C-alpha positions as protocol buffer text, in pm:
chain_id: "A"
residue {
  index: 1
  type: UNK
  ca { x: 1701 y: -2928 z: -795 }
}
residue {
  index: 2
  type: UNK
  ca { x: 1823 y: -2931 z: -1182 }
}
residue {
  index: 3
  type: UNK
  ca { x: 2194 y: -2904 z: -1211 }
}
residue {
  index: 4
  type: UNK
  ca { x: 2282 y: -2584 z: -1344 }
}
residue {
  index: 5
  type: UNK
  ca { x: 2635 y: -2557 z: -1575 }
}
residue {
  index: 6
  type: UNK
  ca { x: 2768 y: -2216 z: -1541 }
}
residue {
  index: 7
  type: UNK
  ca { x: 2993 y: -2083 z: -1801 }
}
residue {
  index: 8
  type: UNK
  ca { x: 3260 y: -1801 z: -1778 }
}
residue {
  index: 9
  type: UNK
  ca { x: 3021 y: -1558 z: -1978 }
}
residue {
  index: 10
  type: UNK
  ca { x: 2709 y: -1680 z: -1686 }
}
residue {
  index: 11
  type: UNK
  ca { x: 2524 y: -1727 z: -1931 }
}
residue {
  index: 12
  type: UNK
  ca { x: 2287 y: -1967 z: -1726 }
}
residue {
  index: 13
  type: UNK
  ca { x: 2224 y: -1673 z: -1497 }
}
residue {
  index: 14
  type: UNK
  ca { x: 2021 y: -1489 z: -1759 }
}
residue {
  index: 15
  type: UNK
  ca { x: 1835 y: -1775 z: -1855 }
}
residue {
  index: 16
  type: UNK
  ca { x: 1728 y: -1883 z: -1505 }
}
residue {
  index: 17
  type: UNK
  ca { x: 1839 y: -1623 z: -1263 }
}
residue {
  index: 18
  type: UNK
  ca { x: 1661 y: -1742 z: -966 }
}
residue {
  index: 19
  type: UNK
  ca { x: 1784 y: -2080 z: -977 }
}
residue {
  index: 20
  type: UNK
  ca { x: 2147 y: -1956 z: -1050 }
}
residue {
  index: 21
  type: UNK
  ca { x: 2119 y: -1757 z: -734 }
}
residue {
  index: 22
  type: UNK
  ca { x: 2013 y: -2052 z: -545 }
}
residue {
  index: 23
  type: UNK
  ca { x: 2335 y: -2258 z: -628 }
}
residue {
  index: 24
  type: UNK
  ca { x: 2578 y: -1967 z: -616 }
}
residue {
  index: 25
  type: UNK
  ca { x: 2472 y: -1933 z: -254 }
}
residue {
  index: 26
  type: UNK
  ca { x: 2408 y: -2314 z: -153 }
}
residue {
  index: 27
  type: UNK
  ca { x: 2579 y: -2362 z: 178 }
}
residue {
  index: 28
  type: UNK
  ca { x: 2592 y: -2021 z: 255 }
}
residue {
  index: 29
  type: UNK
  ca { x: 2394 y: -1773 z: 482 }
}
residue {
  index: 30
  type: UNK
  ca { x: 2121 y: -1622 z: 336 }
}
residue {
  index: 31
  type: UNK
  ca { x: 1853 y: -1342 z: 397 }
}
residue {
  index: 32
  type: UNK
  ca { x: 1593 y: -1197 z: 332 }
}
residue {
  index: 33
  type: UNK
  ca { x: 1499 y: -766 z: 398 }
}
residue {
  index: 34
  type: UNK
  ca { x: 1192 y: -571 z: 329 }
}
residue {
  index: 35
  type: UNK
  ca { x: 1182 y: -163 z: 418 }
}
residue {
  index: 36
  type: UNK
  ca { x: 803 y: -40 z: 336 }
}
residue {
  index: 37
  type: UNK
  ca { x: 726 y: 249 z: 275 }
}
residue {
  index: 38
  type: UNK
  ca { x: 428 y: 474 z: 355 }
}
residue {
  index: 39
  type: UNK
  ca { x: 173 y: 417 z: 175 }
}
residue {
  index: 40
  type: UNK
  ca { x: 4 y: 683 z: -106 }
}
residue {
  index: 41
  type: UNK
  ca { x: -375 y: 728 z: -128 }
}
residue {
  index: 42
  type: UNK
  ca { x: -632 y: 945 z: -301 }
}
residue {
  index: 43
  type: UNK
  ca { x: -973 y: 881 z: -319 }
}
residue {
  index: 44
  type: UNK
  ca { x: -1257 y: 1066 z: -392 }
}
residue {
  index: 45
  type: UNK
  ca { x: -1551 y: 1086 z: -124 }
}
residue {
  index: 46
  type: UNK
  ca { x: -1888 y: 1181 z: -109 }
}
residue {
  index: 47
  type: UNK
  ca { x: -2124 y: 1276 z: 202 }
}
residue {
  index: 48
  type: UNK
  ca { x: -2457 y: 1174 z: 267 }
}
residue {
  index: 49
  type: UNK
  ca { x: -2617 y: 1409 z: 555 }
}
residue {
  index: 50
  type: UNK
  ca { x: -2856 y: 1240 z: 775 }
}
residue {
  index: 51
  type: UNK
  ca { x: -2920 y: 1497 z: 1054 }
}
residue {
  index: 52
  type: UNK
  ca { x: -2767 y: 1860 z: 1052 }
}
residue {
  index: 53
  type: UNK
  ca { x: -2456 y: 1660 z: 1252 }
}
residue {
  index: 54
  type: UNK
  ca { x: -2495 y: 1333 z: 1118 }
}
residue {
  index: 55
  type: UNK
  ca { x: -2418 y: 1194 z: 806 }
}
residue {
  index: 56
  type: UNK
  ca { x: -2280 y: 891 z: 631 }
}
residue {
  index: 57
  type: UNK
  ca { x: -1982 y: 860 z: 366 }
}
residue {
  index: 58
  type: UNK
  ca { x: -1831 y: 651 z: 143 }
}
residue {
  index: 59
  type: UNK
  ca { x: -1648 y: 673 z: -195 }
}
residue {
  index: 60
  type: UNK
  ca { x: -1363 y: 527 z: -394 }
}
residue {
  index: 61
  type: UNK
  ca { x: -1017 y: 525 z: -287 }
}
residue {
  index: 62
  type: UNK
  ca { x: -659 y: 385 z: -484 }
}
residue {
  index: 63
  type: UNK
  ca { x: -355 y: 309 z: -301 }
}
residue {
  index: 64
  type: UNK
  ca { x: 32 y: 235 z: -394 }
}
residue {
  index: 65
  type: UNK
  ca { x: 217 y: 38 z: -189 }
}
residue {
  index: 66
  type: UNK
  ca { x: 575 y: 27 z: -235 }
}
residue {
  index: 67
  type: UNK
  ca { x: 854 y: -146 z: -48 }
}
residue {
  index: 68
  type: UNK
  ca { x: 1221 y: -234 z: -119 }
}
residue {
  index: 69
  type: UNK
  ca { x: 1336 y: -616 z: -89 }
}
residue {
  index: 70
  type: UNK
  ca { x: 1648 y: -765 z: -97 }
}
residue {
  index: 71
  type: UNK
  ca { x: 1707 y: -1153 z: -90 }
}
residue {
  index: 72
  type: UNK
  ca { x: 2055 y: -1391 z: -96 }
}
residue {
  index: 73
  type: UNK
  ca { x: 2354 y: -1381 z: 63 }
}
residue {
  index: 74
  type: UNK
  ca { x: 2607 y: -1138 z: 47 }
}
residue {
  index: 75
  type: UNK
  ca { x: 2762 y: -1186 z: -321 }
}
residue {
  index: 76
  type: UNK
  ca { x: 2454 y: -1347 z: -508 }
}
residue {
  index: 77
  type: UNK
  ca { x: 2164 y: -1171 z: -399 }
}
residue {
  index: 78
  type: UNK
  ca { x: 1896 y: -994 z: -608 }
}
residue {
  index: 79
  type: UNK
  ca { x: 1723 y: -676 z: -478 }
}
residue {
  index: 80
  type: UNK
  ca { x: 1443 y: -499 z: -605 }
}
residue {
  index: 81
  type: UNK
  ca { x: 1089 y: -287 z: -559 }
}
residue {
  index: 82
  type: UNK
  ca { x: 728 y: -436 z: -469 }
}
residue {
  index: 83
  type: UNK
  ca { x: 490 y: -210 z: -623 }
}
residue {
  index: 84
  type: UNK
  ca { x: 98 y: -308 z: -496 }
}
residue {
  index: 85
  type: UNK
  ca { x: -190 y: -129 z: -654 }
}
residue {
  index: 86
  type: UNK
  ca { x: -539 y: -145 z: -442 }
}
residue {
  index: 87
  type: UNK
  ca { x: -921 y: -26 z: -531 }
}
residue {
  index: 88
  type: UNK
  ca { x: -1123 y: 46 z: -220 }
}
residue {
  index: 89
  type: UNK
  ca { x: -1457 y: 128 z: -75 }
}
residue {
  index: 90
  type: UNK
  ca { x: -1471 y: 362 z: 266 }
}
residue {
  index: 91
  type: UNK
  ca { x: -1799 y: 367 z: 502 }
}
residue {
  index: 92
  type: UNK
  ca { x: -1757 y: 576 z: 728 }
}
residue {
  index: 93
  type: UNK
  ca { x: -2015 y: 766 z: 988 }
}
residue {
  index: 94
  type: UNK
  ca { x: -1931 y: 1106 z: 1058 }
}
residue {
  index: 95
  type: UNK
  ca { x: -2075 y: 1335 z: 1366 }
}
residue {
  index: 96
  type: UNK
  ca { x: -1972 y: 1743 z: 1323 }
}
residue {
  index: 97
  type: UNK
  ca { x: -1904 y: 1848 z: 1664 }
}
residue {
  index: 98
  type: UNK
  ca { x: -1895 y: 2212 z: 1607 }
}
residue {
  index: 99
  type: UNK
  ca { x: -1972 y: 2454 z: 1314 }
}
residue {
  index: 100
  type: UNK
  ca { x: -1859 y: 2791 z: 1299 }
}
residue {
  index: 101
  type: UNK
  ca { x: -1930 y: 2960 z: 975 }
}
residue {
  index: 102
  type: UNK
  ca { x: -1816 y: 2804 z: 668 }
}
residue {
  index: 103
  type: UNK
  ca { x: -1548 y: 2552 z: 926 }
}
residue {
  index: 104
  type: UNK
  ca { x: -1687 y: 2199 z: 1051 }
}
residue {
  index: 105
  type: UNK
  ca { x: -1475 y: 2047 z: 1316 }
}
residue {
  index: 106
  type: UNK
  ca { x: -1605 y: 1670 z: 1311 }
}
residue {
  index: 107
  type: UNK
  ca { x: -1542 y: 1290 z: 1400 }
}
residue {
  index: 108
  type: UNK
  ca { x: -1586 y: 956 z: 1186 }
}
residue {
  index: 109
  type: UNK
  ca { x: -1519 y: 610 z: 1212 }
}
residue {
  index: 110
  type: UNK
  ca { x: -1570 y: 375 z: 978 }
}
residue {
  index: 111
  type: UNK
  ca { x: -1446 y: 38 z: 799 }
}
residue {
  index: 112
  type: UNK
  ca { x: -1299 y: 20 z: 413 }
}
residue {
  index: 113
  type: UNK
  ca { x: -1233 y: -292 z: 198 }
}
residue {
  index: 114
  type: UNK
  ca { x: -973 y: -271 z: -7 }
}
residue {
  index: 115
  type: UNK
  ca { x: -872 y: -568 z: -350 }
}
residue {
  index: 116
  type: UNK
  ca { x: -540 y: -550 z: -486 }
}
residue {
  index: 117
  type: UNK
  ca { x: -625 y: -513 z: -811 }
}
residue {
  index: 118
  type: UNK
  ca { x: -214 y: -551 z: -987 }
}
residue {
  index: 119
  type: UNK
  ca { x: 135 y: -595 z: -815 }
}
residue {
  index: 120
  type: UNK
  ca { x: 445 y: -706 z: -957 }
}
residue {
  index: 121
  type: UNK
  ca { x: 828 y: -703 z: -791 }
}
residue {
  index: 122
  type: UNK
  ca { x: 1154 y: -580 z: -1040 }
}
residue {
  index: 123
  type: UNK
  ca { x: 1405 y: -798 z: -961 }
}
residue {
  index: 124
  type: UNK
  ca { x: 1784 y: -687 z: -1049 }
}
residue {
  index: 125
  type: UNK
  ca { x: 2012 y: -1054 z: -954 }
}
residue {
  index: 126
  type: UNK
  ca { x: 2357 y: -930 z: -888 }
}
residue {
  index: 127
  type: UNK
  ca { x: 2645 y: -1189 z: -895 }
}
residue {
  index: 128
  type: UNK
  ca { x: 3045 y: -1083 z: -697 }
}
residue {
  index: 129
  type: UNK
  ca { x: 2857 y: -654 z: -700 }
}
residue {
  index: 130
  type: UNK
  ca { x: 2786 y: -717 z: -1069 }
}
residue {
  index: 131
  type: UNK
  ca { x: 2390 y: -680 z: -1220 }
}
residue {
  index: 132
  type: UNK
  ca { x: 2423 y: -956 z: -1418 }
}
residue {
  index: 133
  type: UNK
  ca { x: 1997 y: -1002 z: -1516 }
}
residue {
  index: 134
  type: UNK
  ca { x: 1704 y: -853 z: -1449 }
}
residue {
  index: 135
  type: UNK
  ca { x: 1353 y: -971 z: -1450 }
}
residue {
  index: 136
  type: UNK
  ca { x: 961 y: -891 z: -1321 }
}
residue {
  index: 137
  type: UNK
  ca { x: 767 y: -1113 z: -1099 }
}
residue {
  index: 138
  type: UNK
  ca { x: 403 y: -1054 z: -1137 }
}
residue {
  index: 139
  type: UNK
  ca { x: 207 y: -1146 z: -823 }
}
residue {
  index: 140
  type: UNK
  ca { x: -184 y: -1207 z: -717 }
}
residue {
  index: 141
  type: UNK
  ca { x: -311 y: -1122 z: -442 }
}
residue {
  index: 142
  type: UNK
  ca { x: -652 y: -1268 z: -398 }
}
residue {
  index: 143
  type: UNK
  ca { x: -808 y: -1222 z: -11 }
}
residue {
  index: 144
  type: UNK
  ca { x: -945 y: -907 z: 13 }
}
residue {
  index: 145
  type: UNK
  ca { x: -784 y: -624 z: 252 }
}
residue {
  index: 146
  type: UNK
  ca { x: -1017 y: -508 z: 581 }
}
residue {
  index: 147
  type: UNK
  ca { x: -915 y: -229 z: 798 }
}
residue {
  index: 148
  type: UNK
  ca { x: -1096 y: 20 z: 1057 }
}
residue {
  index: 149
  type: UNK
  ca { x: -1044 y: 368 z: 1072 }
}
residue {
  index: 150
  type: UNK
  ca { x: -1117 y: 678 z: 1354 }
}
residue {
  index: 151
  type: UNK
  ca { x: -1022 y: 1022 z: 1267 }
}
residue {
  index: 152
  type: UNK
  ca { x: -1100 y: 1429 z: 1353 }
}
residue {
  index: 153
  type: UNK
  ca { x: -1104 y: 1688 z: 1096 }
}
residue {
  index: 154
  type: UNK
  ca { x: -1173 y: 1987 z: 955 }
}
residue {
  index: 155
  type: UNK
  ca { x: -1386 y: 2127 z: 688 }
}
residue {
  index: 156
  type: UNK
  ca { x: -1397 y: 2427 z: 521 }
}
residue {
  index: 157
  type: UNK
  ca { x: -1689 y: 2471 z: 349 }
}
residue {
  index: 158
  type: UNK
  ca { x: -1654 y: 2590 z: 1 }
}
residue {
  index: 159
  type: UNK
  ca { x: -1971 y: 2600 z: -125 }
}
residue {
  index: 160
  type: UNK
  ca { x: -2304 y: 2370 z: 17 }
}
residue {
  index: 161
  type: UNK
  ca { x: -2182 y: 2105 z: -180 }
}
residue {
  index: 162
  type: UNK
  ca { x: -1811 y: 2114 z: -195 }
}
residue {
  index: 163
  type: UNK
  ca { x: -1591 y: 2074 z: 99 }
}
residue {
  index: 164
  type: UNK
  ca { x: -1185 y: 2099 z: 162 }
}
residue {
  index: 165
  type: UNK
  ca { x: -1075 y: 1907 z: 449 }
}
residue {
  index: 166
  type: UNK
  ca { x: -806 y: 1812 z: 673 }
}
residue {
  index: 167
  type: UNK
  ca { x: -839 y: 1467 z: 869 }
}
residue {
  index: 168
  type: UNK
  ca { x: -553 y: 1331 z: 1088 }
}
residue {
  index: 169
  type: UNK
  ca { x: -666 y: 1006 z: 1209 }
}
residue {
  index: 170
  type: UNK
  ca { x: -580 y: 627 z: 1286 }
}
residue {
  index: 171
  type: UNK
  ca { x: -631 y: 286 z: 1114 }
}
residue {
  index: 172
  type: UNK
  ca { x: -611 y: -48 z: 1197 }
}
residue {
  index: 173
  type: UNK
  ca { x: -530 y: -332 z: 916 }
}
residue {
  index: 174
  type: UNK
  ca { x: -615 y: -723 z: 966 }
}
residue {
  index: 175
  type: UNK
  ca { x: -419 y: -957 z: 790 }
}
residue {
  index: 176
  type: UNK
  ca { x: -548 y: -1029 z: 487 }
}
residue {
  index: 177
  type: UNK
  ca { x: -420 y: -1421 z: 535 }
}
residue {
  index: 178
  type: UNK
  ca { x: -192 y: -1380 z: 224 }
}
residue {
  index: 179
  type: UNK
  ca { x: 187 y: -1478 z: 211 }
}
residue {
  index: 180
  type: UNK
  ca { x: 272 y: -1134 z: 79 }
}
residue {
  index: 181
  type: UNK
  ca { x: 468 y: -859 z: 311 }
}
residue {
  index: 182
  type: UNK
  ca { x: 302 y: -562 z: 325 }
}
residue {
  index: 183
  type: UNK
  ca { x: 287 y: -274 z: 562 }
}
residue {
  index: 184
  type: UNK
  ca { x: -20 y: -340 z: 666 }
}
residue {
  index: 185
  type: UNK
  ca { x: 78 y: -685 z: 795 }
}
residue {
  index: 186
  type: UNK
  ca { x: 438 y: -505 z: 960 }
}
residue {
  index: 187
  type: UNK
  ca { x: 268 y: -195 z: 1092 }
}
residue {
  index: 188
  type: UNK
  ca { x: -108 y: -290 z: 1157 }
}
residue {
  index: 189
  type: UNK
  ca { x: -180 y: 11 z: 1376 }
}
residue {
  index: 190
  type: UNK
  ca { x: -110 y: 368 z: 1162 }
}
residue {
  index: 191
  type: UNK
  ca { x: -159 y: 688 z: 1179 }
}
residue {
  index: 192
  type: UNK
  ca { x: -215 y: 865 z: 892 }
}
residue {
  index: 193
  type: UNK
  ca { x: -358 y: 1240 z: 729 }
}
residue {
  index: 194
  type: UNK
  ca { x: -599 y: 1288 z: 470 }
}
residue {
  index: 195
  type: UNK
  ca { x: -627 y: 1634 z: 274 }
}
residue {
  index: 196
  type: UNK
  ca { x: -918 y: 1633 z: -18 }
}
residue {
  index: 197
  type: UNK
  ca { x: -1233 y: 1739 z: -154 }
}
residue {
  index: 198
  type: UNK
  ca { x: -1552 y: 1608 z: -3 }
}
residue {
  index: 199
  type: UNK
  ca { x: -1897 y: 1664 z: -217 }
}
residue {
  index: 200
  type: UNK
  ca { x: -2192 y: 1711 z: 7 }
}
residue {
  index: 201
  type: UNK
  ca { x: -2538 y: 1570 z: -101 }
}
residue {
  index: 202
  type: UNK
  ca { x: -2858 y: 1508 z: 140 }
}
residue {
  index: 203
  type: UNK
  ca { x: -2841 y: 1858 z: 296 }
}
């Protein structure tokens, strides 16, 4: 490790914050925290009816990903948001169970692949409860994300195209081999509900 001079104006720590955190803390205890939050998704979806109860679906979905991360000890630490930005592709096979009027009570399962397409982490380095710099860390994520999904819903049929549903459900994510921490790799196994707009073609 370079030697580091620190003046009384730390002015080192704005030109290499990182490494200035490092030697402020050398010796000490040090840790690292990361609190994930759920994750936001909207997609849009369209249904291919192969039967009057079966059909297939797929679509386009984007999700956010945001957690909170601190890292140091307990005077030189920095802490700071992980924002993760994914583009993904649902297939899906769904069976309606019942249909009653314009309402569709159904099941699907299905698999999605997800690529994080952008992610980055602000940093804010704080020094004796002072924010003494602040930088962004952009970060690549290159393995591509699998998961599985099950779910029931409900459909209210609009129109014979058009379709608003409700779909509580369950997915399960495999670890994508990546060094990044995500929710996916803390909480594999999620529940989750989906609300949207389904278009309806093949009927």
């Amino acid at each position: 490790m370079t030697d580091v001079s620190l003046g009384p104006d730390c002015s080192s720590w704005n030109d290499s914050p990182l490494l200035a955190m490092l030697l402020f803390n050398k010796g000490n205890e040090t840790s690292v925290s990361v609190k994930h939050h759920t994750p936001l998704t909207f997609g849009l979806t369209v249904e291919y009816g192969l039967t009057p109860s079966l059909s297939l679906e797929s679509g386009l979905t984007y999700s956010r990903l945001t957690s909170d991360v601190r890292e140091g000890g307990d005077k030189y630490y920095y802490t700071g948001e992980q924002k993760l930005h994914y583009i993904g592709i649902p297939l899906n096979l769904k069976y309606t169970v019942l249909s009653w009027k314009a309402l569709d009570l159904y099941a699907s399962a299905g698999v999605r692949v997800q690529k994080c397409v952008s992610g980055e982490v602000d940093k804010r380095y704080v020094i004796e409860d002072v924010m003494k710099s602040t930088e962004t860390e952009r970060l690549h994520v290159k393995p591509l994300q699998w998961s599985l999904s099950g779910a029931v819903g409900v459909q209210w049929n609009i129109s014979r195209f058009l379709g608003l549903y409700a779909e509580p459900g369950v997915g399960y994510w495999f670890d994508d081999g990546s060094s990044l921490q995500t929710i996916y790799k803390e909480k594999p196994l999620n529940f989750n509900l989906n609300i949207g707009l389904r278009l309806n073609v093949g009927r």
